């Protein structure tokens, strides 16, 4: 084998292997098992000692145009927020330029039973709660068909 052919083969492997890995990951993400793994992993990554996120019923074309059957947020006292039939239409390409572009976020029902439990220990802080995302968030349409607040919130 000549030097040029070896170089060509090495380049094909270096470029082809990541493309093949992406294709296999995308294909796995479209299976029932893949969707359950993604939902479980997302829930674990977004959970903490004080708050747990549970995602069930991931469907559609992941990661482009998909839906979620149910999302629950729980703390030490149990589930305090549940959302059902969630549809997300977004563009993952925006993440390359630090943007999260959501064309439509639709939710059939959001039930907020109570405020989340306060953590046992709070770090000393002079400021209130703040949320900082590593990307700029743009939601063009947000639709919530039904919002229910528990007695403790009304």
C-alpha positions as a printed NumPy array, in Angstrom:
array([[  0.   ,   0.   ,   0.   ],
       [  1.41 ,   3.357,  -0.974],
       [  1.893,   6.273,   1.376],
       [ -0.887,   8.238,  -0.361],
       [ -3.372,   5.397,  -0.011],
       [ -2.541,   4.996,   3.689],
       [ -3.088,   8.702,   4.223],
       [ -6.39 ,   8.537,   2.369],
       [ -7.533,   5.545,   4.41 ],
       [ -6.536,   7.248,   7.674],
       [ -8.433,  10.418,   6.674],
       [-11.512,   8.387,   5.741],
       [-11.45 ,   6.62 ,   9.104],
       [-10.887,   9.852,  11.049],
       [-13.757,  11.596,   9.264],
       [-16.044,   8.608,   8.846],
       [-15.924,   7.257,  12.394],
       [-17.48 ,  10.361,  14.045],
       [-20.119,  10.594,  11.298],
       [-20.981,   6.919,  11.756],
       [-21.146,   7.364,  15.542],
       [-23.561,  10.313,  15.124],
       [-25.713,   8.332,  12.721],
       [-25.849,   5.382,  15.116],
       [-26.694,   7.668,  18.071],
       [-29.481,   9.359,  16.083],
       [-30.854,   5.967,  15.015],
       [-30.778,   4.655,  18.595],
       [-32.538,   7.823,  19.807],
       [-35.53 ,   6.959,  17.582],
       [-36.113,   3.579,  19.249],
       [-38.228,   2.975,  22.337],
       [-35.176,   1.913,  24.316],
       [-33.202,   4.958,  23.161],
       [-36.008,   7.34 ,  24.107],
       [-36.299,   5.776,  27.575],
       [-32.522,   6.075,  28.047],
       [-32.561,   9.736,  26.968],
       [-35.488,  10.553,  29.292],
       [-33.837,   8.781,  32.23 ],
       [-30.469,  10.43 ,  31.595],
       [-32.023,  13.91 ,  31.222],
       [-33.956,  13.411,  34.46 ],
       [-30.853,  12.332,  36.346],
       [-28.728,  15.163,  34.959],
       [-31.352,  17.784,  35.851],
       [-31.998,  16.385,  39.343],
       [-30.268,  17.372,  42.542],
       [-30.366,  16.238,  46.166],
       [-33.293,  18.62 ,  46.768],
       [-35.233,  18.271,  43.484],
       [-35.874,  15.271,  41.26 ],
       [-37.028,  15.474,  37.646],
       [-38.863,  12.555,  36.054],
       [-39.596,  12.389,  32.316],
       [-41.923,   9.743,  30.84 ],
       [-43.257,   9.105,  27.365],
       [-40.652,  10.655,  25.074],
       [-41.983,  10.395,  21.493],
       [-41.485,  11.898,  18.035],
       [-38.263,  12.638,  16.208],
       [-35.583,  13.175,  18.834],
       [-33.998,  15.753,  19.053],
       [-35.894,  17.863,  16.517],
       [-39.677,  17.68 ,  16.863],
       [-40.667,  15.591,  19.848],
       [-43.171,  15.314,  22.648],
       [-43.135,  14.185,  26.263],
       [-46.064,  12.42 ,  27.897],
       [-45.396,  13.559,  31.459],
       [-42.851,  15.556,  33.458],
       [-42.784,  15.615,  37.247],
       [-40.772,  17.705,  39.695],
       [-40.527,  16.307,  43.198],
       [-38.816,  17.242,  46.436],
       [-38.593,  15.581,  49.835],
       [-42.368,  16.035,  50.278],
       [-43.285,  14.424,  46.948],
       [-44.404,  15.68 ,  43.528],
       [-45.175,  19.391,  43.528],
       [-45.395,  20.036,  39.759],
       [-46.665,  17.801,  36.96 ],
       [-47.023,  18.658,  33.281],
       [-48.606,  16.419,  30.648],
       [-48.589,  16.179,  26.861],
       [-45.663,  18.48 ,  26.195],
       [-44.707,  19.241,  22.586],
       [-41.411,  20.909,  21.742],
       [-40.489,  22.188,  18.312],
       [-36.983,  23.638,  18.356],
       [-33.772,  23.942,  16.404],
       [-30.741,  22.25 ,  17.957],
       [-28.472,  24.017,  15.444],
       [-28.897,  27.252,  17.419],
       [-26.89 ,  25.683,  20.239],
       [-23.785,  26.035,  18.061],
       [-24.105,  29.811,  18.485],
       [-25.19 ,  29.674,  22.169],
       [-28.923,  30.069,  21.382],
       [-31.832,  27.847,  22.348],
       [-34.453,  28.639,  19.713],
       [-37.871,  27.143,  20.514],
       [-40.471,  27.676,  17.797],
       [-43.288,  26.224,  19.931],
       [-43.629,  24.836,  23.429],
       [-47.102,  23.422,  24.017],
       [-48.37 ,  21.863,  27.234],
       [-51.818,  20.296,  27.654],
       [-51.877,  20.583,  31.454],
       [-49.698,  21.97 ,  34.228],
       [-50.627,  21.089,  37.805],
       [-48.766,  22.912,  40.563],
       [-49.86 ,  21.38 ,  43.859],
       [-47.749,  23.59 ,  46.104],
       [-44.518,  25.521,  46.262],
       [-41.404,  23.362,  46.351],
       [-39.997,  22.578,  49.784],
       [-37.168,  24.802,  50.912],
       [-33.802,  23.124,  51.201],
       [-32.721,  22.286,  54.758],
       [-29.6  ,  24.402,  54.449],
       [-29.257,  27.484,  52.317],
       [-25.884,  28.924,  51.4  ],
       [-25.413,  32.445,  52.734],
       [-26.365,  34.962,  50.097],
       [-27.228,  38.638,  49.915],
       [-29.184,  38.105,  46.711],
       [-32.4  ,  36.267,  45.919],
       [-32.767,  33.33 ,  43.557],
       [-31.396,  33.736,  40.057],
       [-31.239,  31.419,  37.073],
       [-28.426,  31.69 ,  34.59 ],
       [-28.502,  29.676,  31.38 ],
       [-25.377,  29.081,  29.308],
       [-27.407,  29.969,  26.197],
       [-29.755,  32.721,  25.099],
       [-33.34 ,  31.4  ,  25.238],
       [-35.869,  32.398,  22.573],
       [-39.394,  30.94 ,  22.808],
       [-41.644,  32.129,  19.979],
       [-44.865,  30.454,  21.144],
       [-45.816,  29.095,  24.574],
       [-49.206,  27.4  ,  24.892],
       [-50.607,  26.012,  28.154],
       [-54.114,  24.634,  27.735],
       [-54.878,  24.129,  31.429],
       [-53.103,  25.451,  34.531],
       [-54.191,  24.167,  37.939],
       [-52.905,  25.631,  41.212],
       [-53.231,  23.75 ,  44.479],
       [-55.085,  25.215,  47.447],
       [-51.848,  26.331,  49.095],
       [-51.144,  28.614,  46.101],
       [-54.562,  30.256,  45.719]])
